Short mmCIF file of C-alpha atoms and ligand atoms in Angstrom, two decimals:
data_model
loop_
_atom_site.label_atom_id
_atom_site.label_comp_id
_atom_site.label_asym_id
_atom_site.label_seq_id
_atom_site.Cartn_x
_atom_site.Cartn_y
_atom_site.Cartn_z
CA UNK A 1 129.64 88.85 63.84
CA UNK A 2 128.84 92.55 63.87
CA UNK A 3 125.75 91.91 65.71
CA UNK A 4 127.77 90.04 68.68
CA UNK A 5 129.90 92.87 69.04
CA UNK A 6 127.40 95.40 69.38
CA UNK A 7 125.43 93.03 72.13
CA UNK A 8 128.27 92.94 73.93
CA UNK A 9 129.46 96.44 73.76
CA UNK A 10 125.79 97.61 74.97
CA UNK A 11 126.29 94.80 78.15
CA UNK A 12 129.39 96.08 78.69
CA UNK A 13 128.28 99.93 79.36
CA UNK A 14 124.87 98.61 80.75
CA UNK A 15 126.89 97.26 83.47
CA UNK A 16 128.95 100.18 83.85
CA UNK A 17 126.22 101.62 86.03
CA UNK A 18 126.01 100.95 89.59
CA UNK A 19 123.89 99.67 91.74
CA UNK A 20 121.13 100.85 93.64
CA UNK A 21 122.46 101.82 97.43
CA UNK A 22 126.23 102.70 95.49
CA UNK A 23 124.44 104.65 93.55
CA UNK A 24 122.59 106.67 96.54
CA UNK A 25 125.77 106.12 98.39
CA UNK A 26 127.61 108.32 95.62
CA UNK A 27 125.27 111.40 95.96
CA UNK A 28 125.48 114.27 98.20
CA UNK A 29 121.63 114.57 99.11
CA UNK A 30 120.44 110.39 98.90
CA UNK A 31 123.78 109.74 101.42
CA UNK A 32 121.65 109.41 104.31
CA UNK A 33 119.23 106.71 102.96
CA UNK A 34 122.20 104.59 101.54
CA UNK A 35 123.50 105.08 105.50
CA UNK A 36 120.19 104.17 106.63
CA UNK A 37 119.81 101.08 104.22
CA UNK A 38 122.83 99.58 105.45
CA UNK A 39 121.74 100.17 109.12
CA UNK A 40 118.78 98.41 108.51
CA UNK A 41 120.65 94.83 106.97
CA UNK A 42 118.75 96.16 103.47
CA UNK A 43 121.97 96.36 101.53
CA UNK A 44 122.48 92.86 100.14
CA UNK A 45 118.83 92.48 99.17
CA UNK A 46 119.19 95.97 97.68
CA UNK A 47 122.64 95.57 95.97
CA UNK A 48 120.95 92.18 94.58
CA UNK A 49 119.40 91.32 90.96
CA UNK A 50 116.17 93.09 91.78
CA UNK A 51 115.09 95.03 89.99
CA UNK A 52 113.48 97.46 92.40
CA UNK A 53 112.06 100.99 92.15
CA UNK A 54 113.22 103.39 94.70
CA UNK A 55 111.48 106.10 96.19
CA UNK A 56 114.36 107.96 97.65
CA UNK A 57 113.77 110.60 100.32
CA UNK A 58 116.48 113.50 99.83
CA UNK A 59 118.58 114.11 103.03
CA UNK A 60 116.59 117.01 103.05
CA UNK A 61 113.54 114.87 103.86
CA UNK A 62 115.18 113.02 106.54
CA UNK A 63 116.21 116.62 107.85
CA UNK A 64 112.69 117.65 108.00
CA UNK A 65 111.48 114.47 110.66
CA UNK A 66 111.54 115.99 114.03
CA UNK A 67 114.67 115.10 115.88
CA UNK A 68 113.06 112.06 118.30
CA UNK A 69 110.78 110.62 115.77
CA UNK A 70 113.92 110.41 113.48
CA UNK A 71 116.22 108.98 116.53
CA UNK A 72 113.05 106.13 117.66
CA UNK A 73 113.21 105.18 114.38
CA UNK A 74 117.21 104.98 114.24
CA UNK A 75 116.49 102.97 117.63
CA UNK A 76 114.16 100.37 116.16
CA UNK A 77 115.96 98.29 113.26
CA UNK A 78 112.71 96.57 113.02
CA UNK A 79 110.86 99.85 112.71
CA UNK A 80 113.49 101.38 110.11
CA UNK A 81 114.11 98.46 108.08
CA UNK A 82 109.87 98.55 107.39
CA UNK A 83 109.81 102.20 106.63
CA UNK A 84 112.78 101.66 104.67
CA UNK A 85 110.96 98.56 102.59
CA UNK A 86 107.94 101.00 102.30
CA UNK A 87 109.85 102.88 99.88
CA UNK A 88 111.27 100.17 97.86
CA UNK A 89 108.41 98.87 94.85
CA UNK A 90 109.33 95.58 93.04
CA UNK A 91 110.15 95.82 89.54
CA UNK A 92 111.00 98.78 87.54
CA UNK A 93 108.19 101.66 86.87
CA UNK A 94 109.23 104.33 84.82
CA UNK A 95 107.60 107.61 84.85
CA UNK A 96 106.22 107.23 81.65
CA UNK A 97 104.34 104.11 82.62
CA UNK A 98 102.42 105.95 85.52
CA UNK A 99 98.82 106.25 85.12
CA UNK A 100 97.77 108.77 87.74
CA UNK A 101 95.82 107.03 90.29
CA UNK A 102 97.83 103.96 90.01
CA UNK A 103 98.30 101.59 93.35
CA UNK A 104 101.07 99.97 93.59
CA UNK A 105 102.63 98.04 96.30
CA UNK A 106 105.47 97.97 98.39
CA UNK A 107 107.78 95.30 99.58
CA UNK A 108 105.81 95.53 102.78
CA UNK A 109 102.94 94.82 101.24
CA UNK A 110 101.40 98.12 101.61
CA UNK A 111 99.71 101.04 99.24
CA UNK A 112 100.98 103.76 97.97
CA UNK A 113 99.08 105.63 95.53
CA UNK A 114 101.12 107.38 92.37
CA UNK A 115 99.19 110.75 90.15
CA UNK A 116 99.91 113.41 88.60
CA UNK A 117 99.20 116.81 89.61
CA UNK A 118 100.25 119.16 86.64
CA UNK A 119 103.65 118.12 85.84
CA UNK A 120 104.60 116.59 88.75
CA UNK A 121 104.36 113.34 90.25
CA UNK A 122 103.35 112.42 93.55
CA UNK A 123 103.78 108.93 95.40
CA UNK A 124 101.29 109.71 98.58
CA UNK A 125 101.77 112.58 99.84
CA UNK A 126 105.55 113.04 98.68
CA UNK A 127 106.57 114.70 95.49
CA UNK A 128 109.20 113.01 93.14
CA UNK A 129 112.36 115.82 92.35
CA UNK A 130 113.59 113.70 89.87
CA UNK A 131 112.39 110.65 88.09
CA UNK A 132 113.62 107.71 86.24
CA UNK A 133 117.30 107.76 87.12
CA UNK A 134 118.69 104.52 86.31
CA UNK A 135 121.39 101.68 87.79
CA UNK A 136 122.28 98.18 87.44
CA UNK A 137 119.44 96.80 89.25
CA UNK A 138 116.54 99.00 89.41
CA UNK A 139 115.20 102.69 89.01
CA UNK A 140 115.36 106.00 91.53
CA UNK A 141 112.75 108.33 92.23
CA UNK A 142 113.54 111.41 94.93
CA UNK A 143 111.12 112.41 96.66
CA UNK A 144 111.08 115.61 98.87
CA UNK A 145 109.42 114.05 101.68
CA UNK A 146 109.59 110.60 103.60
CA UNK A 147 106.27 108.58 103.26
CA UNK A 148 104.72 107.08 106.18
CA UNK A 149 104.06 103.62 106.70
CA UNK A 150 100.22 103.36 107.18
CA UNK A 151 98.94 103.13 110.82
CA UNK A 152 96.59 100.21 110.31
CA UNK A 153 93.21 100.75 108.77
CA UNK A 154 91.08 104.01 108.84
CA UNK A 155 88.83 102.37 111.28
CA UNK A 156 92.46 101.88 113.16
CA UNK A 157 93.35 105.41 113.02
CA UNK A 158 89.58 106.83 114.79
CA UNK A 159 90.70 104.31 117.86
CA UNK A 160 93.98 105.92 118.06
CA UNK A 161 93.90 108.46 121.13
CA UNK A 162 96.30 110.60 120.35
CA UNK A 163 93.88 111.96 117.00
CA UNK A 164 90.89 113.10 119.70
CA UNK A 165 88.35 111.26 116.90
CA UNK A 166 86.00 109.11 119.35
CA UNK A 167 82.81 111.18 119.30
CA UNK A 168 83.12 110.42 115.24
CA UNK A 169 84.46 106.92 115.81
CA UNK A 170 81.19 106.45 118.23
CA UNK A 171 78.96 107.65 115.27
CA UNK A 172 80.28 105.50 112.90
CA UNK A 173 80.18 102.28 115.51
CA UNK A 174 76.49 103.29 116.18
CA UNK A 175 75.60 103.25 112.26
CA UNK A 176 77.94 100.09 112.03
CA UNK A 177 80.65 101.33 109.52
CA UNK A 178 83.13 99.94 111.31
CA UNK A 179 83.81 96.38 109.95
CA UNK A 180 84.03 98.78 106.34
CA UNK A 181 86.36 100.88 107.32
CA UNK A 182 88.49 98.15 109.21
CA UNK A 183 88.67 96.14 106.02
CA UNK A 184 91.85 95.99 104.96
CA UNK A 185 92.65 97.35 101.20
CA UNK A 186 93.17 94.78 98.44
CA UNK A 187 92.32 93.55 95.15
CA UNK A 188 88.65 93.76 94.78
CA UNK A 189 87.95 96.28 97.98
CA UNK A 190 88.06 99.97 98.05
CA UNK A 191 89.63 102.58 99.29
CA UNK A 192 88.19 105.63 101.12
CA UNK A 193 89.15 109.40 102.17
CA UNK A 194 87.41 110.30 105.58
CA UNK A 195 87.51 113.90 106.28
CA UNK A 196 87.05 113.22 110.10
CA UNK A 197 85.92 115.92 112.42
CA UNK A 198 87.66 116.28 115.31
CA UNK A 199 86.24 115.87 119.07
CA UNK A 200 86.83 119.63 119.18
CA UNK A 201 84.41 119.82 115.86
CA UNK A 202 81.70 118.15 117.91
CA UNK A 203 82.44 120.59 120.42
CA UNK A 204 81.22 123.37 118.42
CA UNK A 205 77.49 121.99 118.27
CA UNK A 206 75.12 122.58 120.73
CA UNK A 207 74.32 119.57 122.97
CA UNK A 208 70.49 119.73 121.63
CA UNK A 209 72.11 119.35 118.13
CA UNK A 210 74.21 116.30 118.86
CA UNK A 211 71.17 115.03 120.40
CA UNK A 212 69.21 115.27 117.15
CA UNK A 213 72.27 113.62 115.39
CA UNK A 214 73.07 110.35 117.51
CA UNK A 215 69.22 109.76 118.21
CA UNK A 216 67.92 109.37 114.76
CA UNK A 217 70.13 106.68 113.24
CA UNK A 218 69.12 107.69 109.50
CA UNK A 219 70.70 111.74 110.41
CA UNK A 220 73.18 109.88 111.74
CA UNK A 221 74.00 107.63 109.06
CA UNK A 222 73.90 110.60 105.95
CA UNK A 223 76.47 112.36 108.50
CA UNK A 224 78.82 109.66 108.75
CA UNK A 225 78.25 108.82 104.20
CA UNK A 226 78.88 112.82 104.24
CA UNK A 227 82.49 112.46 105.40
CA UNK A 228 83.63 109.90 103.65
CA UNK A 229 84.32 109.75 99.66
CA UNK A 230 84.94 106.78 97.92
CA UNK A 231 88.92 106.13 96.40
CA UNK A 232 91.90 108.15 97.81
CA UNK A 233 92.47 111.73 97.88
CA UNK A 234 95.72 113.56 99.20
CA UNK A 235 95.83 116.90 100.18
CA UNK A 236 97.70 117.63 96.85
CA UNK A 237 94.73 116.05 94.54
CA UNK A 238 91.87 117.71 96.61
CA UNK A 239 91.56 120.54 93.76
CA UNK A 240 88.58 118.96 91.91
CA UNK A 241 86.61 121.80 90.64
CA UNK A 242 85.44 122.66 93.78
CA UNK A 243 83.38 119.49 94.69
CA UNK A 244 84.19 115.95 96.37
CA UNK A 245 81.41 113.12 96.16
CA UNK A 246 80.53 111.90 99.35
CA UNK A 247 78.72 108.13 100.12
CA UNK A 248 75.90 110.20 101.05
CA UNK A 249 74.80 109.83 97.26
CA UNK A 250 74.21 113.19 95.63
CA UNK A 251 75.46 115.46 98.28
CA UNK A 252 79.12 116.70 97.46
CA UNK A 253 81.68 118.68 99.73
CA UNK A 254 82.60 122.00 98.60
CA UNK A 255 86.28 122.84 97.93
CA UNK A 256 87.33 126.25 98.36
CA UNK A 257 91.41 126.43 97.53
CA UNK A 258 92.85 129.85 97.92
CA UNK A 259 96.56 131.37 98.79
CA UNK A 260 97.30 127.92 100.13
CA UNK A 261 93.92 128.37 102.70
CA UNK A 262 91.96 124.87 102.08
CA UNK A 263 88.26 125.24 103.17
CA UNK A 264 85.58 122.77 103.25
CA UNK A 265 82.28 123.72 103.18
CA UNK A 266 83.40 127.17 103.36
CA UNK A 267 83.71 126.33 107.48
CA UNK A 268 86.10 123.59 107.87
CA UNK A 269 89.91 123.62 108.01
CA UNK A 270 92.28 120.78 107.59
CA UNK A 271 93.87 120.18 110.68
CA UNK A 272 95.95 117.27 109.96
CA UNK A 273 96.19 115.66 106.52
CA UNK A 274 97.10 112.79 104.22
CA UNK A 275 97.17 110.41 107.21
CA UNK A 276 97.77 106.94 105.08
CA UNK A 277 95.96 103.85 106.21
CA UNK A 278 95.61 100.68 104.62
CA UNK A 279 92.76 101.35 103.63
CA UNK A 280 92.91 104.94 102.31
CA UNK A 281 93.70 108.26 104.04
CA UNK A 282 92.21 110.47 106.92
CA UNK A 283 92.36 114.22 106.65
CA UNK A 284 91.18 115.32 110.13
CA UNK A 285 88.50 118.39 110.03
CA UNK A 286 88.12 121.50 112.78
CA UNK A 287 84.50 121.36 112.21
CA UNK A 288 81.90 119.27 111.00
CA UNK A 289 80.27 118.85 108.15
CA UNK A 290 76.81 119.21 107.57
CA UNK A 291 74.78 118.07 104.89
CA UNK A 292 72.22 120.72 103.54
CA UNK A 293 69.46 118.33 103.55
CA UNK A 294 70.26 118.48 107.29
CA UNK A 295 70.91 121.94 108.05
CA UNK A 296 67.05 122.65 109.14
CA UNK A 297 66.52 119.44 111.02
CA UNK A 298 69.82 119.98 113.15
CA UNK A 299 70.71 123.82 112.97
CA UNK A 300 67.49 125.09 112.85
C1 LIG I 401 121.26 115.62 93.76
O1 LIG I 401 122.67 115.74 93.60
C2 LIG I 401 123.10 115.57 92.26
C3 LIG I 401 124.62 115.66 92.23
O2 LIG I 401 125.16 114.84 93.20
C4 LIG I 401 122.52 116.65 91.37
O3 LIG I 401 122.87 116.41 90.04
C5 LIG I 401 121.01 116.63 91.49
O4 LIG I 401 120.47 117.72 90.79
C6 LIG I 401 120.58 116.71 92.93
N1 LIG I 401 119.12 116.55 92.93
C7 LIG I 401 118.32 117.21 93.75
C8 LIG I 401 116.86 116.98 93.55
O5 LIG I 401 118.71 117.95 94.63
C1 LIG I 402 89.70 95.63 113.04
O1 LIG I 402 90.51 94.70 112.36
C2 LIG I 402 91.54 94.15 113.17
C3 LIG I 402 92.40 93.30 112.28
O2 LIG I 402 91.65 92.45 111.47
C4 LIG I 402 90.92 93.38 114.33
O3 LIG I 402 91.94 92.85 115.14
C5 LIG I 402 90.04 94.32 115.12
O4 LIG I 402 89.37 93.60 116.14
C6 LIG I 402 89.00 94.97 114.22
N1 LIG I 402 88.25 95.96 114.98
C7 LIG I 402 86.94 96.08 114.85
C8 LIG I 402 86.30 97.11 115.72
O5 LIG I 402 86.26 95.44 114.07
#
């Protein structure tokens, strides 16, 4: 008899809590995402038995999207109501369950890679504020940033103009990487972090150096491996003792981290980073790199 009583007394204050968008609803800084769930015809399936895990950008977060990316997205239900389901996980993870390097995936469908970096958690490229906060139907994480939904596939992201990637995009169609790197991620497949030089990179070789490059097929092949490491690395992981493996096997990428200054190679600079695809993420480079084993063939 005692037993029943306490069952129903823990029920009782278990449901005391509310749900997930009331619960966002009630704060001062997740407001905006419980206005933006609702917007996007979320609320029922979010207000239903779940349970989901949350990754809640603070208001903050939404704050920080440049005024007309933030108002195309209010314009596009569609649009919203995906990036909105990008942040929503089914089932509840708990920080203590994390292993760093975990994928897990989103209602969409997508990838979003969880770590640790010290003592704090990152889910992409977005750091969680607080962790583990409970309600009725599922658990909150908020993040300081909003994540992006992936752009399509690596491969997807060297076709896209508005990067200025097609001199590397023609080096990896001439050494036919492009069906692995237009493979979308799933069980079984891997993921990859291209360090991508830019077309201004390529710029800053001579013409007769190119020439060396996208004539022999095997210089141009290590080149392409030498840019590309296998799994996912976000500009918050890339501290790894000062090396990254590359698929050119045996030839890392030096890491020099300093004051916030990230340098590859001692020469290159991050341009743009943490670019998610499906298939991994694209840091985009201001030069390019060049394996040592190459350095007398094509420099000197
Ligand atoms: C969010 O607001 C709540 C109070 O509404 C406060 O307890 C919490 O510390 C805030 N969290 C962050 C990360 O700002
Ligand atoms: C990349 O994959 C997409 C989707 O499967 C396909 O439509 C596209 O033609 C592929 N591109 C190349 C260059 O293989």
């Amino acid at each position: 008899m005692m037993r029943v009583v306490v069952l129903a007394l823990v029920a009782s204050v278990a449901h005391c809590l509310p749900n997930l968008v009331d619960d966002l609803a009630a704060h001062g800084n997740t407001s905006q995402l419980a206005d933006l769930i609702t917007k996007a015809g979320l609320e029922a399936t979010l207000k239903g038995p779940g349970p989901f895990t949350i990754l809640a950008p603070l208001n903050s977060a939404f704050d920080a999207i440049p005024k007309d990316d933030l108002n195309a997205l209010l314009a596009d239900t569609n649009d919203l109501a995906n990036t909105l389901k990008y942040h929503v996980l089914q089932g509840e993870i708990f920080s203590w369950d994390i292993q760093s390097g975990r994928i897990v995936h989103s209602l969409t469908g997508h990838a979003i890679r969880m770590y640790k970096q010290g003592n704090d958690i990152y889910f992409n490229n977005a750091k969680a504020v607080a962790v583990d906060l409970e309600t009725d139907n599922g658990v909150i994480y908020l993040l300081d940033t909003v994540l992006d939904v992936p752009e399509g596939t690596i491969y997807g992201i060297l076709e896209n103009p508005d990067y200025k990637l097609s001199k590397f995009r023609s080096a990896v169609d001439k050494v036919r990487y492009d069906r692995l790197l237009n493979t979308t991620y799933s069980y079984g497949n891997y993921r990859y972090t291209l360090f991508a030089p830019s077309d201004d990179a390529f710029a800053k070789l001579d013409q007769s150096q190119l020439d060396r490059f996208f004539q022999n097929p095997t210089y141009l092949s290590d080149l392409v491996r030498y840019h590309l490491h296998r799994g996912t690395i976000h500009l918050k992981s890339l501290d790894r003792n000062g090396r990254v493996t590359s698929l050119y096997t045996g030839h890392d990428i030096g890491v020099d981290i300093s004051n916030n200054d990230i340098r590859l190679n001692h020469v290159a600079h991050l341009t743009e980073s943490d670019i998610e695809a499906d298939n991994g993420v694209v840091h985009i480079l201001d030069h390019v790199l060049i394996p040592s084993t190459l350095t007398g063939q094509i420099v000197g």
